[in-house]
mmCIF file of C-alpha atoms in Angstrom:
data_model
loop_
_atom_site.group_PDB
_atom_site.id
_atom_site.type_symbol
_atom_site.label_atom_id
_atom_site.label_comp_id
_atom_site.label_asym_id
_atom_site.label_seq_id
_atom_site.Cartn_x
_atom_site.Cartn_y
_atom_site.Cartn_z
ATOM 1 C CA MET A 1 112.504 -14.836 50.857
ATOM 2 C CA ALA A 2 115.885 -16.113 49.625
ATOM 3 C CA ASP A 3 118.928 -13.822 49.572
ATOM 4 C CA LYS A 4 119.149 -11.818 46.377
ATOM 5 C CA LYS A 5 122.060 -10.986 44.154
ATOM 6 C CA THR A 6 122.453 -7.974 41.918
ATOM 7 C CA MET A 7 123.495 -8.084 38.277
ATOM 8 C CA THR A 8 123.989 -5.637 35.442
ATOM 9 C CA LEU A 9 122.016 -6.297 32.286
ATOM 10 C CA ASN A 10 123.079 -4.945 28.919
ATOM 11 C CA LEU A 11 120.136 -4.420 26.574
ATOM 12 C CA SER A 12 119.896 -2.770 23.185
ATOM 13 C CA GLU A 13 117.609 0.229 22.791
ATOM 14 C CA PRO A 14 114.751 -1.810 21.219
ATOM 15 C CA GLU A 15 115.110 -4.463 23.923
ATOM 16 C CA MET A 16 114.970 -1.850 26.666
ATOM 17 C CA ALA A 17 111.965 -0.214 24.974
ATOM 18 C CA ALA A 18 110.183 -3.576 24.847
ATOM 19 C CA LEU A 19 110.990 -4.171 28.522
ATOM 20 C CA GLU A 20 109.731 -0.744 29.541
ATOM 21 C CA THR A 21 106.536 -1.122 27.494
ATOM 22 C CA LEU A 22 105.815 -4.472 29.118
ATOM 23 C CA CYS A 23 106.566 -3.075 32.584
ATOM 24 C CA GLU A 24 104.136 -0.234 32.019
ATOM 25 C CA ARG A 25 101.425 -2.500 30.620
ATOM 26 C CA LYS A 26 101.783 -5.037 33.426
ATOM 27 C CA GLY A 27 102.348 -2.486 36.190
ATOM 28 C CA MET A 28 105.591 -4.157 37.240
ATOM 29 C CA SER A 29 109.132 -3.103 37.966
ATOM 30 C CA LYS A 30 111.850 -4.368 35.596
ATOM 31 C CA THR A 31 113.107 -6.768 38.267
ATOM 32 C CA THR A 32 109.638 -8.256 38.838
ATOM 33 C CA LEU A 33 108.925 -8.584 35.140
ATOM 34 C CA LEU A 34 112.240 -10.304 34.432
ATOM 35 C CA ARG A 35 111.767 -12.616 37.433
ATOM 36 C CA GLN A 36 108.303 -13.622 36.201
ATOM 37 C CA ALA A 37 109.612 -14.050 32.642
ATOM 38 C CA LEU A 38 112.391 -16.325 33.936
ATOM 39 C CA ARG A 39 109.858 -18.477 35.815
ATOM 40 C CA LEU A 40 107.665 -18.773 32.737
ATOM 41 C CA TYR A 41 110.636 -19.631 30.538
ATOM 42 C CA GLN A 42 111.987 -22.203 32.956
ATOM 43 C CA SER A 43 108.555 -23.776 33.404
ATOM 44 C CA MET A 44 108.150 -24.108 29.622
ATOM 45 C CA ASP A 45 111.691 -25.400 29.214
ATOM 46 C CA GLU A 46 111.047 -28.144 31.783
ATOM 47 C CA ARG A 47 107.949 -29.281 29.895
ATOM 48 C CA LEU A 48 109.759 -29.228 26.578
ATOM 49 C CA GLU A 49 112.632 -31.222 28.105
ATOM 50 C CA ARG A 50 110.062 -33.841 29.127
ATOM 51 C CA GLY A 51 108.960 -34.043 25.509
ATOM 52 C CA GLU A 52 105.743 -32.032 25.988
ATOM 53 C CA LYS A 53 104.604 -29.325 23.613
ATOM 54 C CA VAL A 54 103.451 -25.816 24.493
ATOM 55 C CA PHE A 55 100.474 -24.418 22.579
ATOM 56 C CA PHE A 56 98.460 -21.236 22.355
ATOM 57 C CA GLU A 57 94.750 -21.842 21.695
ATOM 58 C CA ASP A 58 92.368 -19.412 20.039
ATOM 59 C CA PRO A 59 89.396 -19.268 22.457
ATOM 60 C CA ARG A 60 86.865 -19.013 19.605
ATOM 61 C CA SER A 61 88.160 -21.278 16.878
ATOM 62 C CA LYS A 62 90.044 -23.594 19.283
ATOM 63 C CA GLU A 63 92.831 -23.522 16.711
ATOM 64 C CA LYS A 64 96.161 -24.373 18.308
ATOM 65 C CA ALA A 65 99.533 -22.876 17.479
ATOM 66 C CA GLU A 66 102.667 -24.480 18.828
ATOM 67 C CA LEU A 67 104.919 -22.145 20.728
ATOM 68 C CA MET A 68 108.489 -22.265 19.505
ATOM 69 C CA VAL A 69 110.989 -21.682 22.291
ATOM 70 C CA LEU A 70 114.480 -20.519 21.412
ATOM 71 C CA MET B 1 114.913 -24.855 52.921
ATOM 72 C CA LYS B 2 112.514 -24.334 55.815
ATOM 73 C CA THR B 3 112.400 -20.909 57.463
ATOM 74 C CA GLN B 4 110.108 -19.738 60.231
ATOM 75 C CA LEU B 5 108.203 -16.651 59.137
ATOM 76 C CA GLY B 6 106.553 -15.918 62.441
ATOM 77 C CA THR B 7 104.347 -17.058 65.272
ATOM 78 C CA TYR B 8 100.568 -16.755 65.109
ATOM 79 C CA ASP B 9 97.890 -17.467 67.673
ATOM 80 C CA LEU B 10 95.449 -20.215 66.749
ATOM 81 C CA GLN B 11 92.312 -20.526 68.822
ATOM 82 C CA ASN B 12 91.770 -23.963 70.301
ATOM 83 C CA ARG B 13 88.005 -24.322 70.079
ATOM 84 C CA LEU B 14 87.968 -27.035 72.727
ATOM 85 C CA THR B 15 89.598 -24.894 75.427
ATOM 86 C CA GLY B 16 88.786 -21.432 74.055
ATOM 87 C CA ARG B 17 92.457 -20.511 74.524
ATOM 88 C CA PHE B 18 94.905 -19.198 71.958
ATOM 89 C CA GLU B 19 98.005 -21.298 71.313
ATOM 90 C CA PRO B 20 101.207 -20.236 69.523
ATOM 91 C CA ALA B 21 101.664 -21.730 66.064
ATOM 92 C CA GLY B 22 104.743 -21.455 63.866
ATOM 93 C CA LEU B 23 104.303 -20.488 60.217
ATOM 94 C CA PHE B 24 107.078 -21.824 57.980
ATOM 95 C CA GLU B 25 108.159 -21.115 54.429
ATOM 96 C CA GLY B 26 109.269 -24.495 53.091
ATOM 97 C CA ILE B 27 108.452 -27.864 54.576
ATOM 98 C CA ASP B 28 110.688 -30.651 55.841
ATOM 99 C CA GLU B 29 110.532 -34.327 56.684
ATOM 100 C CA SER B 30 108.765 -33.640 60.000
ATOM 101 C CA ASN B 31 105.826 -32.081 58.136
ATOM 102 C CA LEU B 32 105.631 -34.949 55.668
ATOM 103 C CA ARG B 33 105.797 -37.453 58.541
ATOM 104 C CA SER B 34 103.019 -35.592 60.376
ATOM 105 C CA TYR B 35 100.937 -35.714 57.191
ATOM 106 C CA GLU B 36 101.599 -39.440 56.739
ATOM 107 C CA GLN B 37 101.264 -40.451 60.384
ATOM 108 C CA ASP B 38 98.544 -38.080 61.587
ATOM 109 C CA TRP B 39 96.521 -36.833 58.603
ATOM 110 C CA LYS B 40 96.498 -39.973 56.454
ATOM 111 C CA ILE B 41 95.577 -42.192 59.376
ATOM 112 C CA ALA B 42 92.724 -39.834 60.270
ATOM 113 C CA PHE B 43 91.474 -39.965 56.665
ATOM 114 C CA GLU B 44 91.802 -43.750 56.483
ATOM 115 C CA THR B 45 90.012 -44.208 59.798
ATOM 116 C CA ARG B 46 87.127 -41.958 58.797
ATOM 117 C CA LEU B 47 86.752 -42.994 55.135
ATOM 118 C CA PRO B 48 86.906 -46.352 53.367
ATOM 119 C CA GLY B 49 89.644 -46.675 50.726
ATOM 120 C CA ASP B 50 87.018 -46.802 47.980
ATOM 121 C CA ALA B 51 85.045 -43.795 49.298
ATOM 122 C CA THR B 52 83.010 -42.065 46.614
ATOM 123 C CA THR B 53 83.330 -38.404 45.712
ATOM 124 C CA ALA B 54 80.035 -37.761 47.552
ATOM 125 C CA GLU B 55 81.287 -39.550 50.676
ATOM 126 C CA ARG B 56 84.509 -37.527 50.684
ATOM 127 C CA LEU B 57 82.519 -34.296 50.245
ATOM 128 C CA ALA B 58 80.150 -35.253 53.090
ATOM 129 C CA ALA B 59 83.176 -35.901 55.340
ATOM 130 C CA ASN B 60 84.796 -32.575 54.330
ATOM 131 C CA ALA B 61 87.733 -34.591 53.021
ATOM 132 C CA GLN B 62 87.784 -33.996 49.261
ATOM 133 C CA ASP B 63 91.570 -33.725 49.476
ATOM 134 C CA ALA B 64 92.001 -37.122 51.175
ATOM 135 C CA ARG B 65 93.864 -38.468 48.159
ATOM 136 C CA TRP B 66 96.338 -35.609 47.847
ATOM 137 C CA ASP B 67 99.825 -36.965 48.381
ATOM 138 C CA TRP B 68 101.877 -34.137 49.861
ATOM 139 C CA ARG B 69 105.145 -36.100 49.662
ATOM 140 C CA ARG B 70 104.621 -36.634 45.944
ATOM 141 C CA LEU B 71 103.606 -32.991 45.477
ATOM 142 C CA ALA B 72 106.771 -31.870 47.256
ATOM 143 C CA GLU B 73 108.775 -33.989 44.806
ATOM 144 C CA ILE B 74 107.115 -33.061 41.534
ATOM 145 C CA ARG B 75 106.612 -29.393 42.394
ATOM 146 C CA GLY B 76 109.930 -28.926 44.103
ATOM 147 C CA ASN B 77 111.310 -26.294 41.720
ATOM 148 C CA PRO B 78 111.983 -23.402 44.130
ATOM 149 C CA LEU B 79 111.924 -20.830 41.354
ATOM 150 C CA LEU B 80 108.324 -21.673 40.519
ATOM 151 C CA TYR B 81 106.832 -23.251 43.636
ATOM 152 C CA GLN B 82 106.836 -22.569 47.360
ATOM 153 C CA MET B 83 105.378 -24.681 50.159
ATOM 154 C CA TYR B 84 104.247 -23.471 53.578
ATOM 155 C CA ALA B 85 103.354 -25.266 56.793
ATOM 156 C CA ILE B 86 101.794 -24.222 60.047
ATOM 157 C CA GLU B 87 102.713 -26.165 63.170
ATOM 158 C CA CYS B 88 101.065 -26.200 66.572
ATOM 159 C CA ALA B 89 101.079 -28.697 69.445
ATOM 160 C CA ALA B 90 103.896 -30.644 67.716
ATOM 161 C CA ARG B 91 101.751 -31.451 64.688
ATOM 162 C CA THR B 92 101.370 -29.985 61.211
ATOM 163 C CA GLN B 93 98.063 -28.112 61.262
ATOM 164 C CA GLY B 94 98.032 -26.988 57.642
ATOM 165 C CA ILE B 95 100.028 -27.135 54.413
ATOM 166 C CA MET B 96 99.936 -24.936 51.318
ATOM 167 C CA LEU B 97 101.616 -25.091 47.909
ATOM 168 C CA VAL B 98 101.738 -21.940 45.783
ATOM 169 C CA LYS B 99 102.925 -21.265 42.241
ATOM 170 C CA LYS B 100 104.833 -18.028 41.769
ATOM 171 C CA GLY B 101 104.723 -17.564 38.017
ATOM 172 C CA GLY B 102 102.657 -18.158 34.914
ATOM 173 C CA SER B 103 99.248 -17.374 36.459
ATOM 174 C CA PHE B 104 97.292 -14.295 35.539
ATOM 175 C CA SER B 105 94.414 -12.299 36.979
ATOM 176 C CA ARG B 106 90.838 -12.523 35.701
ATOM 177 C CA HIS B 107 89.729 -9.667 37.939
ATOM 178 C CA PRO B 108 88.361 -6.584 36.144
ATOM 179 C CA ASP B 109 90.479 -4.325 38.403
ATOM 180 C CA HIS B 110 93.711 -5.678 36.874
ATOM 181 C CA PRO B 111 93.058 -8.127 34.015
ATOM 182 C CA LYS B 112 95.986 -10.367 33.035
ATOM 183 C CA ALA B 113 98.184 -9.058 35.871
ATOM 184 C CA ASP B 114 100.510 -11.673 37.347
ATOM 185 C CA LEU B 115 99.464 -13.225 40.620
ATOM 186 C CA ILE B 116 100.357 -15.929 43.121
ATOM 187 C CA TYR B 117 98.341 -19.085 42.422
ATOM 188 C CA VAL B 118 97.418 -21.200 45.442
ATOM 189 C CA ASP B 119 97.810 -24.657 43.948
ATOM 190 C CA ARG B 120 96.812 -26.609 47.094
ATOM 191 C CA LEU B 121 95.804 -25.677 50.607
ATOM 192 C CA ALA B 122 94.666 -28.041 53.340
ATOM 193 C CA THR B 123 94.051 -27.858 57.047
ATOM 194 C CA ALA B 124 94.574 -30.953 59.196
ATOM 195 C CA PRO B 125 91.506 -33.224 59.287
ATOM 196 C CA TRP B 126 90.945 -32.710 63.041
ATOM 197 C CA ASN B 127 90.396 -28.986 62.443
ATOM 198 C CA ARG B 128 87.492 -29.521 60.037
ATOM 199 C CA ARG B 129 83.789 -29.233 60.656
ATOM 200 C CA GLY B 130 82.069 -32.241 59.172
ATOM 201 C CA PHE B 131 85.138 -34.420 59.571
ATOM 202 C CA VAL B 132 85.147 -34.391 63.364
ATOM 203 C CA GLY B 133 82.359 -33.469 65.759
ATOM 204 C CA GLU B 134 84.532 -30.953 67.576
ATOM 205 C CA PRO B 135 87.197 -29.410 65.337
ATOM 206 C CA ILE B 136 90.236 -28.170 67.259
ATOM 207 C CA TYR B 137 92.062 -25.181 65.771
ATOM 208 C CA ARG B 138 90.380 -22.206 64.131
ATOM 209 C CA GLY B 139 92.147 -19.941 61.640
ATOM 210 C CA VAL B 140 94.639 -22.268 59.934
ATOM 211 C CA GLY B 141 93.348 -21.455 56.433
ATOM 212 C CA GLN B 142 93.428 -17.710 57.088
ATOM 213 C CA VAL B 143 97.039 -17.819 58.311
ATOM 214 C CA LEU B 144 98.149 -19.797 55.252
ATOM 215 C CA LEU B 145 96.293 -17.464 52.890
ATOM 216 C CA SER B 146 97.849 -14.458 54.615
ATOM 217 C CA ALA B 147 101.250 -16.041 53.818
ATOM 218 C CA ALA B 148 100.234 -16.266 50.141
ATOM 219 C CA VAL B 149 99.114 -12.618 50.128
ATOM 220 C CA ASN B 150 102.325 -11.529 51.848
ATOM 221 C CA LEU B 151 104.317 -13.451 49.246
ATOM 222 C CA ALA B 152 102.368 -11.619 46.540
ATOM 223 C CA TYR B 153 103.505 -8.333 48.129
ATOM 224 C CA GLU B 154 107.116 -9.527 48.430
ATOM 225 C CA GLU B 155 107.044 -10.508 44.766
ATOM 226 C CA ASP B 156 105.751 -7.035 43.844
ATOM 227 C CA LEU B 157 102.380 -8.455 42.751
ATOM 228 C CA ASP B 158 100.348 -6.114 44.983
ATOM 229 C CA GLY B 159 98.796 -8.872 47.076
ATOM 230 C CA ARG B 160 96.971 -10.640 44.223
ATOM 231 C CA ILE B 161 96.243 -14.356 44.662
ATOM 232 C CA GLY B 162 94.011 -16.815 42.783
ATOM 233 C CA LEU B 163 92.900 -20.404 43.312
ATOM 234 C CA HIS B 164 90.496 -23.133 42.251
ATOM 235 C CA SER B 165 88.406 -24.348 45.156
ATOM 236 C CA LEU B 166 87.222 -27.808 46.077
ATOM 237 C CA SER B 167 83.431 -27.488 46.235
ATOM 238 C CA GLY B 168 83.341 -28.002 50.001
ATOM 239 C CA ALA B 169 85.496 -24.905 50.483
ATOM 240 C CA ASP B 170 83.643 -22.550 48.109
ATOM 241 C CA ALA B 171 81.758 -20.779 50.908
ATOM 242 C CA PHE B 172 84.977 -20.359 52.929
ATOM 243 C CA TYR B 173 86.808 -18.529 50.146
ATOM 244 C CA ARG B 174 83.774 -16.468 49.142
ATOM 245 C CA ASP B 175 82.111 -15.629 52.463
ATOM 246 C CA VAL B 176 84.858 -15.912 55.082
ATOM 247 C CA ILE B 177 87.901 -14.736 53.108
ATOM 248 C CA GLY B 178 86.008 -12.362 50.802
ATOM 249 C CA MET B 179 87.497 -13.466 47.482
ATOM 250 C CA THR B 180 85.695 -12.808 44.200
ATOM 251 C CA ASP B 181 83.911 -15.881 42.829
ATOM 252 C CA PHE B 182 84.406 -16.210 39.060
ATOM 253 C CA GLY B 183 82.271 -19.368 38.863
ATOM 254 C CA PRO B 184 83.028 -22.852 37.551
ATOM 255 C CA ASP B 185 86.095 -23.188 35.333
ATOM 256 C CA ASP B 186 85.523 -25.758 32.598
ATOM 257 C CA GLU B 187 89.252 -25.980 32.038
ATOM 258 C CA ASN B 188 89.878 -27.068 35.628
ATOM 259 C CA TYR B 189 87.380 -29.878 36.279
ATOM 260 C CA GLY B 190 84.539 -27.376 36.779
ATOM 261 C CA MET B 191 86.084 -26.153 40.035
ATOM 262 C CA ARG B 192 85.115 -22.586 40.916
ATOM 263 C CA TYR B 193 87.856 -20.014 40.406
ATOM 264 C CA PHE B 194 88.347 -17.432 43.163
ATOM 265 C CA GLU B 195 90.559 -14.420 43.191
ATOM 266 C CA MET B 196 91.663 -11.867 45.745
ATOM 267 C CA SER B 197 92.230 -8.556 44.012
ATOM 268 C CA SER B 198 94.789 -6.008 45.161
ATOM 269 C CA ALA B 199 92.024 -4.018 46.891
ATOM 270 C CA GLN B 200 90.650 -7.147 48.577
ATOM 271 C CA ALA B 201 94.163 -8.118 49.705
ATOM 272 C CA ARG B 202 94.571 -4.809 51.518
ATOM 273 C CA VAL B 203 91.259 -5.379 53.339
ATOM 274 C CA PHE B 204 92.159 -9.010 54.091
ATOM 275 C CA LEU B 205 95.406 -8.047 55.829
ATOM 276 C CA GLU B 206 93.879 -5.195 57.848
ATOM 277 C CA PRO B 207 93.741 -6.030 61.554
ATOM 278 C CA LYS B 208 90.238 -7.199 62.468
ATOM 279 C CA GLU B 209 88.379 -6.708 65.708
ATOM 280 C CA GLY B 210 89.416 -9.518 68.043
ATOM 281 C CA ASP B 211 92.832 -10.029 66.419
ATOM 282 C CA GLY B 212 95.700 -10.333 68.805
ATOM 283 C CA ALA B 213 93.495 -11.585 71.630
#
């Protein structure tokens, strides 16, 4: 695995609470969750840069909602 | 970047002897050249260019049209993808491409948990039953899958991996590797989806009788 670097992250209380809730629900450490979130974000950003759109689809109604990325 | 992860013994079925094989994280030009000069020529010799799906299945060569050079280009983002190669006797014996994010478990033990997705895995054509009368090396697929499971541990994903199988490899993933078969996936060309849960990963990596011979 590639060499790793350490950083300090400043989060507000609600942001930290959201991070901790997600970590608990997904059974992941904060580092793992943020690494996976970065991959997902970068993967979506690449598709959006290529002019593609990212959708969520309701499995029953098949209704699609476009995901807005900041 | 290509880094050697270790040396494994592959059994040469023709001699019965074990031979050292290097497992690498990352691939380089030598692997792509081996694919183009050894694998592709073997496929082209065995199968006509317009071979049907049934002919490719019968020859155990459903992946004959995969272009590993192109895959290395379009899935070269190191944050999201990782390639592996196994080399023995100066040839590439197997290649694997995995995706490290954005794939989630369907296993009831840990629904929606992140996992490593094995996007492509192939052993060299001369190691395949059905493609040649006497396949050479045994164990290439297992070594590559063990690399995927180890990556899933390194990434703190508790060994979980998932993949869609070409139909000719269904029995391998289900019966030899011991992955859970979730059946055909309509959203992926009807290919069967297989998953190795965290519990199955622990069993998979346990030393087996005969290992290390």
